mmCIF file of C-alpha atoms in Angstrom:
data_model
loop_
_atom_site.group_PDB
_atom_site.id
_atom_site.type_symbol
_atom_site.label_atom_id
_atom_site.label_comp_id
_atom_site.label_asym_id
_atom_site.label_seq_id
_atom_site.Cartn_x
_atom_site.Cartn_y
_atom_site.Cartn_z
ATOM 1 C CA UNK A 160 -4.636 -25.390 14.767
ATOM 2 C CA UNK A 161 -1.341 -26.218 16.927
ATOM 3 C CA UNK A 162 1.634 -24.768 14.923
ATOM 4 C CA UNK A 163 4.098 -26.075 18.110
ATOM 5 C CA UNK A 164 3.380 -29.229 18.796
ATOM 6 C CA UNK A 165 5.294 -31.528 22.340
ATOM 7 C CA UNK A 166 2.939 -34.859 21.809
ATOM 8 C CA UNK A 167 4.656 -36.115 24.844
ATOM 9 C CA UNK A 168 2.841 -34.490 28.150
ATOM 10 C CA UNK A 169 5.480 -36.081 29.994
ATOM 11 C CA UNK A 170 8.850 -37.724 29.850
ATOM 12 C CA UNK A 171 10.467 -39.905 33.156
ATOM 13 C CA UNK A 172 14.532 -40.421 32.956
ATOM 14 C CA UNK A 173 16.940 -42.351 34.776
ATOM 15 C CA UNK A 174 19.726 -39.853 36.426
ATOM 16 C CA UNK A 175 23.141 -39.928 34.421
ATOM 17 C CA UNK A 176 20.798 -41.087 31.441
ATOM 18 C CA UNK A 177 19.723 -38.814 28.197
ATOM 19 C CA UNK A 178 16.464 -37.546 28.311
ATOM 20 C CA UNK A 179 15.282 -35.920 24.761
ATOM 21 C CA UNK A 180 12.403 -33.791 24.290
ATOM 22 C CA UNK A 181 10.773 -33.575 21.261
ATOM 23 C CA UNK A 182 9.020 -30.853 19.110
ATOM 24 C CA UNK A 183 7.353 -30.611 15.765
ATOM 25 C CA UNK A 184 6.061 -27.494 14.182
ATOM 26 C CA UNK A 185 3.710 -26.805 10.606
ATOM 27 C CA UNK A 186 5.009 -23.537 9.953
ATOM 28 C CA UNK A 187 8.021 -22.981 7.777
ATOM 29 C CA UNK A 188 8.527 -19.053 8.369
ATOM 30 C CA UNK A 189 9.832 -19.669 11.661
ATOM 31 C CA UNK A 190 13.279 -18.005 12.080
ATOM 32 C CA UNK A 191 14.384 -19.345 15.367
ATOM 33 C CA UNK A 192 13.048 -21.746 17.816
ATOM 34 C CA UNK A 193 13.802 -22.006 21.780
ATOM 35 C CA UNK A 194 13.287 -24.076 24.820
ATOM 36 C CA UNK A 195 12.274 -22.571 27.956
ATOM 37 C CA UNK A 196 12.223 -24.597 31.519
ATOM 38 C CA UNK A 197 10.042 -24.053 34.128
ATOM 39 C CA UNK A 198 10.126 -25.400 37.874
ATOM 40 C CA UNK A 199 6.571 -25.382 39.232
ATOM 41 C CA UNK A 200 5.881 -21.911 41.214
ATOM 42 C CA UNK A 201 8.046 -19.769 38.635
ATOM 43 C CA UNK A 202 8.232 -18.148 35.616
ATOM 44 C CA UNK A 203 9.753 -19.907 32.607
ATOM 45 C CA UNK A 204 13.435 -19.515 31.991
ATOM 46 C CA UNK A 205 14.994 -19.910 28.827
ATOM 47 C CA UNK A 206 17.459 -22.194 28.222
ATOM 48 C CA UNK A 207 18.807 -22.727 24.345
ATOM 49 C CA UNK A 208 17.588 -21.504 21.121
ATOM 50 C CA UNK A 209 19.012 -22.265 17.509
ATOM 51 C CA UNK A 210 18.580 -20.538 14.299
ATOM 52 C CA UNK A 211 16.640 -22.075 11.455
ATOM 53 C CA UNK A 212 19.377 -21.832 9.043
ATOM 54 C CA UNK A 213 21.523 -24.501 11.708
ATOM 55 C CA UNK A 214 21.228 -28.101 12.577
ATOM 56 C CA UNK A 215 22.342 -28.161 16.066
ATOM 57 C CA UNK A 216 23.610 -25.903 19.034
ATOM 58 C CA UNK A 217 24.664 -26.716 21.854
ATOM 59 C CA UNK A 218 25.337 -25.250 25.587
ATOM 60 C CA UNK A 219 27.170 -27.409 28.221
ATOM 61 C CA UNK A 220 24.973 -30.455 28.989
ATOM 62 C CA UNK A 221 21.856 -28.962 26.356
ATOM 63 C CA UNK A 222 22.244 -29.752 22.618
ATOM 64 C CA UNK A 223 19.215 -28.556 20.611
ATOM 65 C CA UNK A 224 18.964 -30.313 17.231
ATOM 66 C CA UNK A 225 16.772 -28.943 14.302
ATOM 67 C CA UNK A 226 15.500 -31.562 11.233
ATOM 68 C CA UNK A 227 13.528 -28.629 8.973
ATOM 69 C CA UNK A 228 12.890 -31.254 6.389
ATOM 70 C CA UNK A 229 10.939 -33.141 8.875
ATOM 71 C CA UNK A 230 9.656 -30.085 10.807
ATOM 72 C CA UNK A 231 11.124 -31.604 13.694
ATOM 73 C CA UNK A 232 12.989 -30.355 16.549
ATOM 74 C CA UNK A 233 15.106 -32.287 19.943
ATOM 75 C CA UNK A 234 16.651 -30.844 23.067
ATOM 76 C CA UNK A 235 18.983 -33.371 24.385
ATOM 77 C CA UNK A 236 19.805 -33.433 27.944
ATOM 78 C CA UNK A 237 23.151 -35.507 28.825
ATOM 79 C CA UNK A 238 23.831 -36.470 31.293
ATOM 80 C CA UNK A 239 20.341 -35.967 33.186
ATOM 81 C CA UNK A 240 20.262 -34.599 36.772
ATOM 82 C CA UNK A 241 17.656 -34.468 38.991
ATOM 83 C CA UNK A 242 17.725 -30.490 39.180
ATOM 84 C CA UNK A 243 16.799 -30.974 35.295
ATOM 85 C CA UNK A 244 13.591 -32.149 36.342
ATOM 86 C CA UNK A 245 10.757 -29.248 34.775
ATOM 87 C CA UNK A 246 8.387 -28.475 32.386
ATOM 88 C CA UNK A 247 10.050 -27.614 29.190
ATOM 89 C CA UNK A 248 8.429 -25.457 26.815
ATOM 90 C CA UNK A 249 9.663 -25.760 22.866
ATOM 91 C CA UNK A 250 8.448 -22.365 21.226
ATOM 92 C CA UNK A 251 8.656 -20.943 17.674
ATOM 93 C CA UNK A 252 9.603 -17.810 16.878
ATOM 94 C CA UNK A 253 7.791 -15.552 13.934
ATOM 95 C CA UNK A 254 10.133 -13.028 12.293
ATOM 96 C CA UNK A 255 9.674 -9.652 11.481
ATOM 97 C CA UNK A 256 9.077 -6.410 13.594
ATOM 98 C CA UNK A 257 6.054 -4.658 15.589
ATOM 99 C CA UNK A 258 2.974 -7.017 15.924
ATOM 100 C CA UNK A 259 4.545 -9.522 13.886
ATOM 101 C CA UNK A 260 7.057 -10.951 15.637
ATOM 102 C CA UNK A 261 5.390 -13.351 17.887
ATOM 103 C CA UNK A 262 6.165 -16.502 19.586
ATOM 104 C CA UNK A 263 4.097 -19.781 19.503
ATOM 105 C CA UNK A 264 4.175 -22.088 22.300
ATOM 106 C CA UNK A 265 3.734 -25.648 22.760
ATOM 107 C CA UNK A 266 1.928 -27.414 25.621
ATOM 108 C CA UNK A 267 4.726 -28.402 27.255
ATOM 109 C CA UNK A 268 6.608 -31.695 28.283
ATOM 110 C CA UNK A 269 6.865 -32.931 32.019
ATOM 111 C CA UNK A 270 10.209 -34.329 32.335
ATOM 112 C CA UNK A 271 10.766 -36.300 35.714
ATOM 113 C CA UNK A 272 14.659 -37.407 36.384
ATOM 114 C CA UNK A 273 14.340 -40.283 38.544
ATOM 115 C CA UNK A 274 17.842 -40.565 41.229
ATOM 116 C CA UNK B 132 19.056 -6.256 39.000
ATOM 117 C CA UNK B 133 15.380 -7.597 39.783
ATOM 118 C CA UNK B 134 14.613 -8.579 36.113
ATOM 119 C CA UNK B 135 10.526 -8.474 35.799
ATOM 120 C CA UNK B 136 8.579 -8.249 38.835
ATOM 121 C CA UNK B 137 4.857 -8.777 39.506
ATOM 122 C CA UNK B 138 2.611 -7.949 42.066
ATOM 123 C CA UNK B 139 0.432 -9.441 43.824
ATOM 124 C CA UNK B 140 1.218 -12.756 43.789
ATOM 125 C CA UNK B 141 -1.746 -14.214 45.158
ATOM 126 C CA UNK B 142 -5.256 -12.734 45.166
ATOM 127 C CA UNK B 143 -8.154 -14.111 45.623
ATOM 128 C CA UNK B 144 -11.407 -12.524 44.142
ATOM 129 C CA UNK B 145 -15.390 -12.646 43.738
ATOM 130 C CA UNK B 146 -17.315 -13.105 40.604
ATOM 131 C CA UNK B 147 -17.523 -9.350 39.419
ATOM 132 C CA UNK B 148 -14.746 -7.773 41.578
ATOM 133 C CA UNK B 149 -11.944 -5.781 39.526
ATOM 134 C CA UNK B 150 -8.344 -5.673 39.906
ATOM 135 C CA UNK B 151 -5.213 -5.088 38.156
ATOM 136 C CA UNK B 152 -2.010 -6.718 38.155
ATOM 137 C CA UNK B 153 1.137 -4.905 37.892
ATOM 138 C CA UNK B 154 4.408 -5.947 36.075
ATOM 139 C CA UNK B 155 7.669 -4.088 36.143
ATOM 140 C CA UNK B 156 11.222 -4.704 34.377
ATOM 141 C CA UNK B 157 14.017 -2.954 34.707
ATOM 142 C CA UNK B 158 16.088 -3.994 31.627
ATOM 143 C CA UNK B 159 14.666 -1.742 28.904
ATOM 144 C CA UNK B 160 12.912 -4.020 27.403
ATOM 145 C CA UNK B 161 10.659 -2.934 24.671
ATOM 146 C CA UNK B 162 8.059 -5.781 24.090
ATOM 147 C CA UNK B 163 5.652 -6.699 27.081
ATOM 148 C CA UNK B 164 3.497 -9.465 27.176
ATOM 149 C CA UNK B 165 0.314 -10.746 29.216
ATOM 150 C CA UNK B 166 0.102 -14.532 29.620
ATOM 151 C CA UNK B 167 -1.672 -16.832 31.205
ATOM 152 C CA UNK B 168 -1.460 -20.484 32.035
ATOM 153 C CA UNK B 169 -3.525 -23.160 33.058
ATOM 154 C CA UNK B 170 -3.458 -26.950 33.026
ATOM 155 C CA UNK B 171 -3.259 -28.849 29.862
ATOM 156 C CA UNK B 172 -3.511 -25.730 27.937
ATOM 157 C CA UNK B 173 0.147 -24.253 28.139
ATOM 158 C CA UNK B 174 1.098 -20.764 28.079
ATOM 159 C CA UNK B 175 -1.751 -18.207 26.066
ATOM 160 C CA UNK B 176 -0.785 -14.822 24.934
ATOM 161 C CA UNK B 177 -4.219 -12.511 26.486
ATOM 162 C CA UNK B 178 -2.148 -9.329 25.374
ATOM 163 C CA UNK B 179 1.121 -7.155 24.636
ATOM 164 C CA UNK B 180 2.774 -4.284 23.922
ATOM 165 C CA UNK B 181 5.658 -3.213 21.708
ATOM 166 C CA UNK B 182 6.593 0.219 22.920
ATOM 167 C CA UNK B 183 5.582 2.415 25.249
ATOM 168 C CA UNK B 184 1.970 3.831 24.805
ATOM 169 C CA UNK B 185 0.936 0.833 22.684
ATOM 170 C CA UNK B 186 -1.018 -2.468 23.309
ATOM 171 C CA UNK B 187 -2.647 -5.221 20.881
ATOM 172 C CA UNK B 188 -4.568 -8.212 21.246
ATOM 173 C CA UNK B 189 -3.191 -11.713 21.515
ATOM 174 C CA UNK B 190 -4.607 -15.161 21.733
ATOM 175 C CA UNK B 191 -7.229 -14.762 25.187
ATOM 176 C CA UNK B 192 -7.744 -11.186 25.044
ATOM 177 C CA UNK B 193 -11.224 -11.108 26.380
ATOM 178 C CA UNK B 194 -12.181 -10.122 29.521
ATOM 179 C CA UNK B 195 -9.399 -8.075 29.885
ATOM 180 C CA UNK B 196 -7.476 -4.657 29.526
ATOM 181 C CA UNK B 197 -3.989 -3.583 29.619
ATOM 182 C CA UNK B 198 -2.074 -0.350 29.680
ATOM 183 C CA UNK B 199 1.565 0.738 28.929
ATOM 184 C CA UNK B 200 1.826 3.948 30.172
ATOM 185 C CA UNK B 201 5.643 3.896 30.720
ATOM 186 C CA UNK B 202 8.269 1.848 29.150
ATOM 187 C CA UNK B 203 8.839 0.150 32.269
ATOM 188 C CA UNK B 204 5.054 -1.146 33.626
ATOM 189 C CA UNK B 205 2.517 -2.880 31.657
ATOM 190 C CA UNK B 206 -0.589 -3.821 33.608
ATOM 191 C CA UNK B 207 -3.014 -5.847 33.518
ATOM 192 C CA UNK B 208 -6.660 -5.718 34.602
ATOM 193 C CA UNK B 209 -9.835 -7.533 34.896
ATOM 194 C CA UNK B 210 -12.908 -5.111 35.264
ATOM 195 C CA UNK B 211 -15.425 -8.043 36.246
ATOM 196 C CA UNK B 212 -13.530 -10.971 36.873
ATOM 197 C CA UNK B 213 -15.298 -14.991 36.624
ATOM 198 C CA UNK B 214 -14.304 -18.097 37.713
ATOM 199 C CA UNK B 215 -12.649 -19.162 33.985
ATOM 200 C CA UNK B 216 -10.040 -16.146 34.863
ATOM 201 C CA UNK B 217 -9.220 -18.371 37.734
ATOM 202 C CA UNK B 218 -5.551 -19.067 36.711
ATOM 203 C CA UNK B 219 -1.526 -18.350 37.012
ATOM 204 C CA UNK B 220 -0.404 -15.147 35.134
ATOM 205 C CA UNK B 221 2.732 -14.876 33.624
ATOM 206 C CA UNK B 222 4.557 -11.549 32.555
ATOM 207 C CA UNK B 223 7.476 -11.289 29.979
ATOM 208 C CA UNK B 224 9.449 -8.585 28.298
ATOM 209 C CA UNK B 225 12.009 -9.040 25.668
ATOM 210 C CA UNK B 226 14.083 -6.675 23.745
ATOM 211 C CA UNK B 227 11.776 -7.584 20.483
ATOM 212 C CA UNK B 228 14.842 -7.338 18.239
ATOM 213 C CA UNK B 229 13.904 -7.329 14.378
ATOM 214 C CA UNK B 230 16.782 -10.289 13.979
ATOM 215 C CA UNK B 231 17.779 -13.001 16.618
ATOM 216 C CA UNK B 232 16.088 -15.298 18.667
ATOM 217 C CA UNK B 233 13.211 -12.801 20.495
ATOM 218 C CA UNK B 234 14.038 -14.190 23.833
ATOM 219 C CA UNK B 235 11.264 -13.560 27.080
ATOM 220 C CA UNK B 236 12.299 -13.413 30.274
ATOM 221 C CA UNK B 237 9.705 -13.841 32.646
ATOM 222 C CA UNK B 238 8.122 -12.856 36.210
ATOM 223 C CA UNK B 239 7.422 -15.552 38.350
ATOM 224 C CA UNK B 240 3.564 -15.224 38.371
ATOM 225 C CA UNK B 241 0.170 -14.204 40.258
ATOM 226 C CA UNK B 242 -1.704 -16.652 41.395
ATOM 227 C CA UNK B 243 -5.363 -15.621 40.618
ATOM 228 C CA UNK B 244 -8.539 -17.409 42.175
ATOM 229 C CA UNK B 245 -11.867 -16.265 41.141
ATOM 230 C CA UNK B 246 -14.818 -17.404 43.692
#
């Protein structure tokens, strides 16, 4: 059972447009939750996270925006470029300390920022 | 300040060969992790390590080992390696804080093939 779900594999954008990537999750002890970006032949990078207890952070051109009613969680891109075009990975992290604090992962979204 | 490092890159292997990957960071990270990633299936934890001298099971864990013999190396082997190893391995480390977003930061993968 997917605790992190992305339901969209993939995600094309005009350049100067928004482009938002969305997640959903199932478990409710998650403390934080992050988006990583990865260009094809690297390692993931991270990019934003935001604290359960918030509704929104943002960093320069990323706002991430957290709905924990809804289990629901968007990274908003504005405006797009076409250097913004990755994989993004939402992921979930579980708290606590040793073998317990583990992140969950979602699939992924292809996100393809069209000049 | 190289971040995490892996070697090899690329290898290429036979059904039944053994080899072992190595990953190095140079940030004092305390948490390691072992992932690997192949299409449609996202990133899956196969093992990791919260301190030096320890190791546990995550997600994909068989069919491999892994050993943390100093804080700064974790590595990864295959003793008989098959074709379903055939994949892109990721290494992370993070600080594994007991508050705050546990944030990765990642190596930019070996390329495994399995003939």
């Amino acid at each position: 059972d997917q605790q992190v779900k992305q339901n969209s594999p993939s995600l094309s954008v005009q350049e100067g447009r928004i482009s938002i990537l969305n997640c959903d999750y199932t478990n409710s002890m998650f403390d934080y939750f992050l988006w990583y970006k990865k260009y094809p032949a690297e390692g993931p990078t991270f990019l934003i996270s935001i604290s359960s207890i918030k509704d929104k952070n943002e960093d320069g051109r990323f706002t991430v925006f957290l709905n924990k009613s809804a289990k629901h969680l968007s990274l908003h891109i504005v405006p797009s470029q076409p250097g913004d075009s990755a994989v993004y990975f939402c992921a979930a992290n579980l708290p606590g300390g040793g073998n317990n604090r583990k992140l969950i992962w979602g699939l992924g979204t292809s996100l393809a920022v069209n000049p | 300040n190289a971040g995490v490092t892996q070697t090899p890159k690329f290898r290429v292997l036979k059904t039944g060969q053994s080899m072992t990957l190595l990953c190095a960071q140079d940030m004092n990270h305390e948490y390691m992790y072992w992932y690997r990633q192949d299409p449609g299936m996202g990133l899956r934890l196969i093992h990791y390590s919260v301190g030096e001298g320890t190791t546990a099971k995550g997600e994909v864990p068989d069919g491999y080992n892994v050993s943390r013999l100093k804080k700064q190396n974790f590595l990864l082997g295959l003793e008989s390696a098959a074709p379903s190893q055939t994949s892109v391995y990721f290494c992370a480390s993070s600080y594994g804080r007991l508050s705050g977003a546990n944030v990765l930061t990642f190596g930019a993968g070996s390329r495994l093939t399995v003939l």
